XYZ file of C-alpha atoms in Angstrom:
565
model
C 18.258 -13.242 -18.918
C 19.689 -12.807 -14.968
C 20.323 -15.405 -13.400
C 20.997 -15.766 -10.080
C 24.827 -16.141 -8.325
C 23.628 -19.564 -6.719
C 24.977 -22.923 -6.713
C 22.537 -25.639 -8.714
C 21.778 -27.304 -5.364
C 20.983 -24.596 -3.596
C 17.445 -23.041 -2.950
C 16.892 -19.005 -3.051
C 14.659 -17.196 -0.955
C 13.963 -13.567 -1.675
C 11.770 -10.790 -1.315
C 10.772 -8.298 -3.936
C 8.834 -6.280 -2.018
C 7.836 -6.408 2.228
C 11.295 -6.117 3.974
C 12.195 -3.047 6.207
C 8.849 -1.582 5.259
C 5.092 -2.108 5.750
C 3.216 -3.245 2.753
C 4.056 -4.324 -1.136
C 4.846 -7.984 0.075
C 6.093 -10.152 -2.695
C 8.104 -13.317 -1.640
C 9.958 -15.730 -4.027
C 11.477 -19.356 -3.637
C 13.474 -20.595 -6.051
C 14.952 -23.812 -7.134
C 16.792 -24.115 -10.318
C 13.933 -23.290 -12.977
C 11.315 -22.833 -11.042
C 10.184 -19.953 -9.448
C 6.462 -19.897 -6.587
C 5.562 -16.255 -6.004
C 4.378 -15.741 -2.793
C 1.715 -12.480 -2.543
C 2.156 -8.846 -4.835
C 1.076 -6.442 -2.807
C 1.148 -2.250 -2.670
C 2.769 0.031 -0.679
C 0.668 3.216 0.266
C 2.763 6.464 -0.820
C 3.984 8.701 2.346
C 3.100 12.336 1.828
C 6.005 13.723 0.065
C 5.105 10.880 -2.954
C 3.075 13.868 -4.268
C 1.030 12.851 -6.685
C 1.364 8.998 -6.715
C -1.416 6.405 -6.360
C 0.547 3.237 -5.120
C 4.001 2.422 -4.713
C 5.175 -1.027 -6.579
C 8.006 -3.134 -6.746
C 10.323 -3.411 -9.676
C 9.477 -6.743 -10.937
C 12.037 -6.862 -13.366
C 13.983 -9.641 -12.639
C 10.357 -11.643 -12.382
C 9.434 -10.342 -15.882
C 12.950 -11.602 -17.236
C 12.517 -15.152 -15.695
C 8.574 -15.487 -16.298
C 8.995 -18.788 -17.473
C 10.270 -20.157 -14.094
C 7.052 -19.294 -12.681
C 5.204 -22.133 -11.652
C 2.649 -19.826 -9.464
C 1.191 -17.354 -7.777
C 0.201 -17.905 -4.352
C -1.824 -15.709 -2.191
C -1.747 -15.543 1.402
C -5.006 -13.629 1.913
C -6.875 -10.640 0.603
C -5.460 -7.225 1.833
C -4.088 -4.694 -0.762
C -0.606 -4.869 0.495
C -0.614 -8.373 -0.477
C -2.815 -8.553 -3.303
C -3.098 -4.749 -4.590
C -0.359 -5.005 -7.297
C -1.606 -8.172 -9.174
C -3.429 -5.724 -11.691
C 0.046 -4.178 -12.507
C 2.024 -7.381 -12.332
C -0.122 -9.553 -14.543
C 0.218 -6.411 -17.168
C 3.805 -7.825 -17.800
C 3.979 -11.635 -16.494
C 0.503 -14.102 -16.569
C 1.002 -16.848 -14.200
C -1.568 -18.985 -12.378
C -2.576 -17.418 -9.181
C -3.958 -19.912 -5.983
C -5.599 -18.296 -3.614
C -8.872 -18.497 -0.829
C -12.188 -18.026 -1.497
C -12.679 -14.753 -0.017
C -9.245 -13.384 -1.315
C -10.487 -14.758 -4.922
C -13.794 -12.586 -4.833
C -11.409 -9.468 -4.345
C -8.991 -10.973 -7.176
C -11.603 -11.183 -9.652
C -12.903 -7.317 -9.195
C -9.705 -6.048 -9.103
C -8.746 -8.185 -12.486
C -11.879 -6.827 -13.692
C -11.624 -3.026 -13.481
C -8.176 -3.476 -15.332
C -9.703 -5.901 -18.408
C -7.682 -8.603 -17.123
C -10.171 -11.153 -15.744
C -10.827 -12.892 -19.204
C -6.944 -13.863 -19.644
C -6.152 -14.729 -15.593
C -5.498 -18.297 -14.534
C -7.329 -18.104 -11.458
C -7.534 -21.469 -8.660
C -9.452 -21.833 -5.742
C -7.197 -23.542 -2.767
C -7.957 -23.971 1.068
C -5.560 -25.465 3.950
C -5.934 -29.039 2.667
C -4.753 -28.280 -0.964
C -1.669 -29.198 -2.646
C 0.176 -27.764 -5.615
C 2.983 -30.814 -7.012
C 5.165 -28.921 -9.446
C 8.497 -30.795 -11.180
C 10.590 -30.166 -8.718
C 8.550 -28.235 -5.717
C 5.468 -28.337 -3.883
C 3.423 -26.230 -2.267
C 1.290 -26.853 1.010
C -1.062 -24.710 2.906
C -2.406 -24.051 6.732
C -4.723 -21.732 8.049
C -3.987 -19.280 10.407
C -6.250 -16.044 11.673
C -6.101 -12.355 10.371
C -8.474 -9.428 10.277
C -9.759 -11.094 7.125
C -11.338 -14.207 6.390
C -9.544 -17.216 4.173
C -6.082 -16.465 5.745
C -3.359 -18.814 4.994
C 0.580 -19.819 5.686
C 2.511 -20.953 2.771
C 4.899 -24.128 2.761
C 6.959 -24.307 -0.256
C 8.454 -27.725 0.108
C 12.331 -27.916 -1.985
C 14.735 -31.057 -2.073
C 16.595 -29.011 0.417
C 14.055 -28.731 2.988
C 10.952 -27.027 3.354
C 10.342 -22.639 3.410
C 7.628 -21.623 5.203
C 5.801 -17.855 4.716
C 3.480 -17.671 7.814
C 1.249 -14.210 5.775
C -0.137 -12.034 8.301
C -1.298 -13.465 11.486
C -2.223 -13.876 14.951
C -3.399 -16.470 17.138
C -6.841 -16.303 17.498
C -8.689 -18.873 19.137
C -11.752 -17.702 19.330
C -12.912 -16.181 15.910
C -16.264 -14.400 15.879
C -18.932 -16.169 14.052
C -18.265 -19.557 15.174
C -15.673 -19.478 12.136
C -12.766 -21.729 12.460
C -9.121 -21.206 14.227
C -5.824 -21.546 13.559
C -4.569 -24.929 12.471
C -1.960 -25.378 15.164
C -1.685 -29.220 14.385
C -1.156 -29.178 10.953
C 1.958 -25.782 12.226
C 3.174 -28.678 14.258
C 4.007 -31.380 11.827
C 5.195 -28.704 9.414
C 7.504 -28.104 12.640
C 8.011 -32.086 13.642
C 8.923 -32.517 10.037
C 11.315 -30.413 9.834
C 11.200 -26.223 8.383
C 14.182 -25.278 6.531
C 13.360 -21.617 6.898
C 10.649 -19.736 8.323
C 9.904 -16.016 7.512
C 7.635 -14.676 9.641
C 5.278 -11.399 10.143
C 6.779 -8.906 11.974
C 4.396 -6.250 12.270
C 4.117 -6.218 15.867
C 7.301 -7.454 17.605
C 7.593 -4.184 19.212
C 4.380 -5.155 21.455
C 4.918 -7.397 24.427
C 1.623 -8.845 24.386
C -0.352 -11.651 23.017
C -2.843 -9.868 20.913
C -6.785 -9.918 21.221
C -9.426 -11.938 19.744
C -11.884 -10.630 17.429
C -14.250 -11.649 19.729
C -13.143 -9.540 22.936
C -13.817 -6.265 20.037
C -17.392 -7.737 19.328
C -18.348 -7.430 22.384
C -17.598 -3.663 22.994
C -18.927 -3.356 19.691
C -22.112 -4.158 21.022
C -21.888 -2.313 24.237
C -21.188 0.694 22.256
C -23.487 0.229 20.454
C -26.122 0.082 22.666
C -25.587 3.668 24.225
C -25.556 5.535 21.019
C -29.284 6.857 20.388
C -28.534 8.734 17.408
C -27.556 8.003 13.871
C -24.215 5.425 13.812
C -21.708 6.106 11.148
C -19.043 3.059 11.094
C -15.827 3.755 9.105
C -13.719 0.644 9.018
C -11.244 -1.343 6.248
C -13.599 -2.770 3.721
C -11.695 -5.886 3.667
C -12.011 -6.446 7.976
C -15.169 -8.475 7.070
C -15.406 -9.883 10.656
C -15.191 -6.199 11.919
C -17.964 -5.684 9.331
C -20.101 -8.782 11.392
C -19.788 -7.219 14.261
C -21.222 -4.176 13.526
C -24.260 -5.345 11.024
C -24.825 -7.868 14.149
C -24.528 -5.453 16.653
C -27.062 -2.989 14.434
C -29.706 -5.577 13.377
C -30.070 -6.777 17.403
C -31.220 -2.990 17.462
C -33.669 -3.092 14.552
C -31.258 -0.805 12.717
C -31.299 -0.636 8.840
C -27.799 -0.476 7.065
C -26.490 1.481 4.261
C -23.310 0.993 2.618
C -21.348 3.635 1.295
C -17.972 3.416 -1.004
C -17.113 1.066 -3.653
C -14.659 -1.339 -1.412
C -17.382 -1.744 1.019
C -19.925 -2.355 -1.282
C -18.095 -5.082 -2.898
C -16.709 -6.293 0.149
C -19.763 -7.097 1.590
C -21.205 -8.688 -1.120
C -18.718 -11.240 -1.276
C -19.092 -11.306 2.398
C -22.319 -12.064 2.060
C -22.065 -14.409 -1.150
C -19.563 -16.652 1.037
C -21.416 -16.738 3.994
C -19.056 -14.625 5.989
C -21.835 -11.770 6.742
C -25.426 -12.797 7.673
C -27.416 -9.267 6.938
C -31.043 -10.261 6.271
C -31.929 -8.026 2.782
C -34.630 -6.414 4.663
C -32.224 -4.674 6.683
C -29.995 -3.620 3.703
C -30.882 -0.586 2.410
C -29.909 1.701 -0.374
C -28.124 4.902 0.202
C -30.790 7.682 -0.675
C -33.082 5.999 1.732
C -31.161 7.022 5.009
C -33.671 9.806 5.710
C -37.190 7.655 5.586
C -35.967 6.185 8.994
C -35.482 7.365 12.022
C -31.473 8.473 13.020
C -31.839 5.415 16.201
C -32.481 2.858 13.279
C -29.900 3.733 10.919
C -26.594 2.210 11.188
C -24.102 3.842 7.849
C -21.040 1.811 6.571
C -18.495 3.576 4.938
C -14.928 4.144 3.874
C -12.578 6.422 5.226
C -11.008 5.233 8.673
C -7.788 6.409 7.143
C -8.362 9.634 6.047
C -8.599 8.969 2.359
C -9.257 12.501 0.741
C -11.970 10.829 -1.251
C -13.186 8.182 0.900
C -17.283 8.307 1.760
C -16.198 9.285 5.364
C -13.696 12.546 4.377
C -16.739 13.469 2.080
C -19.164 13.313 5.128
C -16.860 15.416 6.938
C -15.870 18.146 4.874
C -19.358 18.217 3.818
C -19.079 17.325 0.221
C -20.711 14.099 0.044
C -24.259 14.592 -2.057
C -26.109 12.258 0.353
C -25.175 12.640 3.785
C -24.056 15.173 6.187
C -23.408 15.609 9.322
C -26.904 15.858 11.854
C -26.945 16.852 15.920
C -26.983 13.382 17.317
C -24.629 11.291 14.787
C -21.709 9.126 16.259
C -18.578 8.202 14.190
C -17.253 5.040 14.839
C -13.648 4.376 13.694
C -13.268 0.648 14.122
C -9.608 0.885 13.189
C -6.147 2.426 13.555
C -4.310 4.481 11.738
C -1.443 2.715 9.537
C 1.829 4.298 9.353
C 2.024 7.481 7.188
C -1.853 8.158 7.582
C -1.646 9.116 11.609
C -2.079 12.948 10.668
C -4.484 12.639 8.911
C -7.095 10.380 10.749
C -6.635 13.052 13.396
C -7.483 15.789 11.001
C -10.356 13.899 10.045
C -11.667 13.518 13.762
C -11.312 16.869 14.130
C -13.509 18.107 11.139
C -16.288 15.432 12.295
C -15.703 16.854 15.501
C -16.333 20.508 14.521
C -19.454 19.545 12.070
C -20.679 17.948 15.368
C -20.579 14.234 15.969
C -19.380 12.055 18.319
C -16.610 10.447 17.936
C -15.380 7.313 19.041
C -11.694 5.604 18.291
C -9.281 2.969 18.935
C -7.714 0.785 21.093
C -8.965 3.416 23.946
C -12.721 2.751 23.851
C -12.037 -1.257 22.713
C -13.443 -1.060 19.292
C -10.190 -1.986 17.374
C -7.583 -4.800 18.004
C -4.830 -5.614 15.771
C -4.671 -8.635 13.116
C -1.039 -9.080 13.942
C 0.520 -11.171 16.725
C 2.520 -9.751 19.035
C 5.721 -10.682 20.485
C 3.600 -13.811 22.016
C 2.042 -14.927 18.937
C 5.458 -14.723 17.218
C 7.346 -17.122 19.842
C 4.760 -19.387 19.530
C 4.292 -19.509 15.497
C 8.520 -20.282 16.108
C 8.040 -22.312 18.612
C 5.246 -24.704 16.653
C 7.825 -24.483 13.170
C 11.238 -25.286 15.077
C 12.751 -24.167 12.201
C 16.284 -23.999 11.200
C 16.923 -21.256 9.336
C 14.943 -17.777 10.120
C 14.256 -14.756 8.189
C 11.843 -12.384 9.473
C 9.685 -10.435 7.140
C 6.757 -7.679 6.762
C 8.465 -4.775 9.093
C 10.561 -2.068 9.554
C 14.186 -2.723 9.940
C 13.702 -2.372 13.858
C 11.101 -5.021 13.839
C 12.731 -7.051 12.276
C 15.605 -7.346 14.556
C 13.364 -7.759 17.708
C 11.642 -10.645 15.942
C 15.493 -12.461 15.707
C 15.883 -11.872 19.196
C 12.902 -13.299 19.800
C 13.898 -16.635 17.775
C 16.796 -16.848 19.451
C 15.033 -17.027 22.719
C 13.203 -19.818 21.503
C 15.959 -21.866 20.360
C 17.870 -20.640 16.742
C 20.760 -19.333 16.743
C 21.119 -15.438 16.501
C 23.808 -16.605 13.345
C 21.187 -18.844 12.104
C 18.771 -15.551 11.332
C 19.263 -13.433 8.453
C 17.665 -9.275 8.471
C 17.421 -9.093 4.891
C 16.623 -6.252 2.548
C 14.527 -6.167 -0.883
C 16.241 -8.036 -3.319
C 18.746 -9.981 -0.697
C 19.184 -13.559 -1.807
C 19.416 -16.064 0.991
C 20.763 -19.602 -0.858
C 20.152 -22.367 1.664
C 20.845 -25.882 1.578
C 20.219 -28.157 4.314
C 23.094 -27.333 5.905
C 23.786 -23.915 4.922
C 22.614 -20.737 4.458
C 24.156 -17.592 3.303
C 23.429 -14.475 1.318
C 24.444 -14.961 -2.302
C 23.195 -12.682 -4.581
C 20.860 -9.072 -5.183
C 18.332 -8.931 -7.489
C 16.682 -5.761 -8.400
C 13.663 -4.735 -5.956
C 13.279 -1.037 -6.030
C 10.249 1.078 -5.762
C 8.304 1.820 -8.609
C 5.726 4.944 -8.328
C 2.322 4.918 -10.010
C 0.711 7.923 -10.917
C -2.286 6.310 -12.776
C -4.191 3.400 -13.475
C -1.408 1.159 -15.149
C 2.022 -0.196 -15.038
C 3.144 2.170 -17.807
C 1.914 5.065 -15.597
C 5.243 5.244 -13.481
C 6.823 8.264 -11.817
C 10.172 7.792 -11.363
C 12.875 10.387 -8.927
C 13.352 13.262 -10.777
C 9.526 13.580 -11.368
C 9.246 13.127 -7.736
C 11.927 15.646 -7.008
C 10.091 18.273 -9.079
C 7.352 18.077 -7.342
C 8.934 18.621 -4.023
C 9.859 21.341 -5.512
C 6.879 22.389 -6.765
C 5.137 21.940 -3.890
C 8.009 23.908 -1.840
C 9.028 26.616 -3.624
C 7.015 27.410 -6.833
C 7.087 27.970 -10.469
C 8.260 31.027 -12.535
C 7.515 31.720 -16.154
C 9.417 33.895 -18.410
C 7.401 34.374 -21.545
C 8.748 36.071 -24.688
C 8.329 36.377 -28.072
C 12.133 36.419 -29.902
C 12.618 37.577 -33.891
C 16.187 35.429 -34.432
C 16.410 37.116 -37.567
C 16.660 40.263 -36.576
C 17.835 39.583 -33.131
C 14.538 41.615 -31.911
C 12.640 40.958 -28.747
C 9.277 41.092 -30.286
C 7.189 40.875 -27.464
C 7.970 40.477 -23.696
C 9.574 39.776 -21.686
C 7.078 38.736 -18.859
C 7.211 37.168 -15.545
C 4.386 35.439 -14.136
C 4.979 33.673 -10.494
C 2.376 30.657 -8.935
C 3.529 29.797 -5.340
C 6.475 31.723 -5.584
C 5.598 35.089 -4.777
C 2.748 36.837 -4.646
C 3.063 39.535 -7.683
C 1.215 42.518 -6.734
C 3.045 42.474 -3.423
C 6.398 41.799 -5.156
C 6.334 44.412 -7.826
C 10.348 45.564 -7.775
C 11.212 41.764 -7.648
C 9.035 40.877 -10.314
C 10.392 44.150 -12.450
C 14.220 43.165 -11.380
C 13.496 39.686 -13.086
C 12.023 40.745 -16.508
C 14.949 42.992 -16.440
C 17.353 40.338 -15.974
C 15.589 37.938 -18.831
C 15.601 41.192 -21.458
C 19.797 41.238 -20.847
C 20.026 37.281 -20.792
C 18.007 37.245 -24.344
C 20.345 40.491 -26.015
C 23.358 38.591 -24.358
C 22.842 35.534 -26.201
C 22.253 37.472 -29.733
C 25.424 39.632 -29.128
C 27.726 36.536 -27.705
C 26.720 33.500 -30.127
C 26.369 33.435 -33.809
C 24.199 30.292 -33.862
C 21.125 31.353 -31.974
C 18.227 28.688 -31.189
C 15.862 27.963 -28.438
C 17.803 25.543 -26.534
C 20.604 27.850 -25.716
C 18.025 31.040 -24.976
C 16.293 28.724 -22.510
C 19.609 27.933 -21.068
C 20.695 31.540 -20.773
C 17.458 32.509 -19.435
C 17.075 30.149 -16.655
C 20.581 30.282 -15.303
C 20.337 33.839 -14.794
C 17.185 33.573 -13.647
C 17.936 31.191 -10.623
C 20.859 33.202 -9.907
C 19.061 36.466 -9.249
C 15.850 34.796 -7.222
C 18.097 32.916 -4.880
C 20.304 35.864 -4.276
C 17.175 38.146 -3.861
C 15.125 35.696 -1.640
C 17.399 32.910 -0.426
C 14.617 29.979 -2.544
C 15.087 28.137 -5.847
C 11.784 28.020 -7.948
C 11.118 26.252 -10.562
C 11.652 28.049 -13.937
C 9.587 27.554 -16.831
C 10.978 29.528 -20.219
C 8.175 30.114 -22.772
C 10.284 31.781 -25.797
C 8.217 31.582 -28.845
C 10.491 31.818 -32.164
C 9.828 33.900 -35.156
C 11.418 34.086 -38.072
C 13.726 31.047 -36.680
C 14.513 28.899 -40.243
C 16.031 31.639 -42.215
C-alpha cells in the first residue's frame, strides 16, 4: 500500500484531478487514516483524443488506500465534478454526501451503470455536518449555474481546508431562490482557514460577473421579438437557464418540448424539486410539435456545444427523425462554448445558418453569463476566508497564477500560495506548509462505457496516425514448406493513397513484399510468421516514406500453410 512521504502531524491536501486544466476535479484531504474526497469529475477529450468518450483520473493511489475513505463529498452537479463517480465507484464504494439536486443526477447516472442498488448515497445541505474520528466536514452555500451549490470545509487538528466548488457571487438568484451564505464564509474566515483552494476559472476577467437575473431578463426581451418557432439549446444541468426560458415561453402561451436524454431528466428533477415551475399543460411530447402553431412552440434541446449526436447537431445536419429546420425558426444558444469545443459550436451555427434559422449567441446579444466569478468574486471569496495558506484550483496553469496574485493583493503572502499540479502533495501544519510528496494522477482515456474500457498512449498514438496518414495491407498466402508464395502478394491502401490513381506505387510495393517474403526463406532456416511480418513491414515503411515522404500504418495479413511440418 503507498503511503504518503508526510510527517504523522501533518495534514495533506491534493488533487487527483482539476489542476492546470478545466474539468475532472477530484480533491483529497488527508489526515493520518483518513481520507474526504472532495468531487470526481470528467474531463471532455480535445480533438486529437480520437475515439475517446471521457478523460479520467488515475485513481490508483485512492483504490490502494480505500479504506481511509471516510467520504465522498460533492460540491454540486456538473459532469466535471460528478461525471466520473460511475467509473470510480467500479473500483472503490464509499459514501457519497451531496445536494438535493446534485443527488437526482447521482442516482441516474448510478443507474445506467447498475450501480444504484450498492451506492451509499446522503442527502446534505449548508447546515449539515459530517463528525468523522479524527475530521469533520462542514458546508456553505454559494451560487453557480446550477442549483444546490456548495463550499466544502474539511475541518483537521491542524486547522481547517476549505474547497470553495465552482462559484460566483450572485446576489440576486432568479426565482426568488436563495444567495450566497456570506455570513456563515465569514466565520469560516473569523475562525480561522488553514488553506483555501479556490475556483479559478475566470481570473483572467477583470470583472465581477453577472447575475442570473440580468440574463432573464434579455431572455425575455428576446423572446418577445421572435414570431417564429424558438429552438433553445442550453447545458441540461443550467436549470435556472432552463427557468428562464420555460418562464419566458409560458408568459407567451408557448407549449414546450424537450428533446435529449440530459434535458429530459434534468428537468424532471427540476421540476420534482421545485426548481422549474412548467404547468403540465404546457409540456408537451415531442411528436406533437406540428399540431401547434411555430409562435407557440418553444423546443428544448441539447447541443449548445456541438455534440455530434446531440438533439441540436441532429436538427442541423438534418438527421433528426422529428424536427427540421422551417423558414421562420430561431436558435437560441444560451451558452458558451467551453474550451476545446469553440470550432465546433461555430460549425454548428453555420449549418443552422445555411438550413435557414436565426441564430442568436452569447455574451453579444445577453443571453449567456458565466457561473464563475471573476477576478472580483475571487478577492472577495479571499477576502471573506482570510486564510493562511492558499492553493488555487480548477484552471489552467495561467489562471492559476493570476488567482495568487490576486491573494496576495488581498493580504497572503505570494510564499504563502502554492501552483500545484495533479498529484502535488501540500503537507500543512499550522505553521507550515510545504510540498511533500507525488502521488499518481495521470489521465486515464475511456473509450466505452466502463472503467475497464481504457485507451491508453500508444492506442492514442495509432490513431493519430490513422487518422493522418493511413493504413496499408499486404495480404499473402505463404507455403513454409515449400518456401512457395501461394497466393499474393497484394496491396490494398485506405487513406493512404488512392489506388487507381497510384497504380506504379501500388505495383512498386507488392514488388517489394514478393522480395521481402523470398528474402526471409533464402536468409533464415527457421521461418514463422513473426519474422515474415517483421521483414515485410520494415521494408515496407522504407520504400513508402522514400517514395512519398509519409509513414502509414502497415497491416501484414500472411496466412500460413503447411506451417507445423
Amino acid at each position: 500500500m503507498r503511503k504518503l512521504k508526510i510527517n504523522n502531524n501533518e495534514v495533506a491536501f491534493y488533487a487527483i484531478g482539476g489542476l492546470g486544466e478545466i474539468g475532472k476535479n477530484m480533491y483529497c484531504v488527508q489526515f493520518q487514516d483518513e481520507i474526504i474526497v472532495i468531487d470526481c469529475g470528467v474531463l471532455f477529450p480535445e480533438d486529437e483524443l480520437l475515439g475517446v468518450d471521457y478523460v479520467i483520473q488515475d485513481y490508483s493511489y485512492l483504490v490502494e488506500n480505500q479504506e481511509k475513505i471516510k467520504a465522498i463529498v460533492i460540491t454540486h452537479g456538473h459532469e466535471d465534478h460528478i461525471g466520473g463517480l460511475p467509473f470510480f465507484l467500479q473500483q472503490v464504494n464509499a459514501p457519497i454526501y451531496s445536494g438535493p439536486f446534485a443527488l437526482s443526477l447521482i442516482r441516474g447516472k448510478l443507474e445506467e451503470k447498475h450501480l444504484l442498488r450498492t451506492a451509499d448515497l446522503n442527502e446534505v445541505d449548508d447546515d449539515s455536518v459530517l463528525k468523522f474520528k479524527k475530521m469533520s466536514v462542514t458546508f456553505f452555500r454559494t451560487t453557480h449555474s446550477i442549483p444546490d451549490t456548495l463550499g466544502i470545509a474539511v475541518h483537521t487538528p491542524q486547522g481547517t481546508i476549505v474547497q470553495t466548488g465552482d462559484f460566483k457571487f450572485d446576489l440576486t438568484p432568479v426565482g426568488g431562490l436563495p444567495g450566497p451564505n456570506l455570513q456563515k464564509m465569514a466565520k469560516l474566515g473569523d475562525e480561522g482557514v488553514l488553506l483555501l483552494t479556490s475556483d479559478s476559472t475566470n481570473a483572467e476577467r477583470p470583472e465581477f460577473t453577472k447575475s442570473e437575473q440580468w440574463v432573464d431578463i434579455h431572455i425575455r426581451r428576446v423572446f418577445e421579438r421572435i414570431k417564429g418557432r424558438i429552438i433553445f439549446a442550453s447545458f441540461a444541468s443550467n436549470v435556472y437557464r432552463l427557468r428562464e426560458a420555460s418562464d419566458a415561453a409560458i408568459r407567451q402561451g408557448r407549449k414546450i418540448a424537450v428533446f435529449g436524454r440530459s434535458m429530459e431528466n434534468a428537468i424532471a428533477a427540476g421540476q420534482e424539486l421545485g426548481y422549474l415551475n412548467i404547468p403540465d399543460d404546457y409540456l408537451i411530447e415531442q411528436n406533437e410539435i406540428n399540431s401547434y402553431p411555430p409562435e407557440k412552440v418553444l423546443i428544448m434541446c441539447t447541443g449548445s456545444q456541438g455534440e455530434p449526436m446531440a438533439a441540436l447537431s441532429r436538427i442541423a445536419n438534418g438527421t433528426h427523425r422529428q424536427i427540421t429546420i422551417q423558414p421562420g425558426d430561431t436558435v437560441v444558444f444560451s451558452s458558451n462554448p467551453i474550451p476545446g469545443n469553440t470550432v465546433s459550436v461555430n460549425q454548428l451555427i453555420n449549418k443552422l445558418d445555411e438550413a435557414g434559422a436565426d441564430v442568436i449567441h452569447g455574451y453579444v446579444n445577453n443571453i449567456h453569463t458565466s457561473g464563475h466569478g471573476g477576478q472580483i468574486d475571487e478577492e472577495l471569496m479571499l477576502r471573506l476566508m482570510k486564510p493562511k495558506y492558499f492553493a488555487p484550483v480548477h484552471g489552467e496553469y495561467r489562471m492559476q497564477k493570476i488567482h495568487t496574485h490576486l491573494a496576495e493583493m488581498t493580504g497572503v503572502p505570494l510564499e504563502n500560495s502554492f501552483i500545484m499540479a495533479n498529484g502535488d502533495v501540500l503537507a500543512l501544519t499550522k505553521d507550515s506548509a510545504r510540498i511533500a510528496d507525488h502521488v499518481e494522477a495521470g489521465d486515464v482515456y475511456i473509450d466505452g462505457r466502463d472503467v475497464g474500457d481504457s485507451v491508453g498512449n500508444p492506442e492514442i498514438r495509432e490513431r493519430r496516425l490513422l487518422s493522418e496518414e493511413g493504413v496499408v495491407t499486404a495480404i499473402a498466402v505463404v507455403d513454409l514448406e515449400n518456401h512457395q508464395i501461394v497466393a499474393g502478394p497484394d496491396i490494398v491502401s485506405r487513406g493512404f493513397v488512392y489506388m487507381h490513381e497510384s497504380q506504379e506505387l501500388i505495383k512498386a510495393a507488392n514488388h517489394e513484399v514478393f522480395w521481402a517474403i523470398l528474402n526471409t526463406f533464402k536468409n533464415r532456416k527457421k521461418i514463422d510468421e513473426r519474422a515474415l511480418n517483421r521483414t515485410i513491414v520494415s521494408r515496407l515503411q522504407k520504400l513508402l516514406f522514400a517514395q512519398t515522404g509519409r509513414r502509414p500504418v502497415i497491416i501484414p495479413m500472411v496466412t500460413i500453410i503447411n506451417g507445423d511440418k
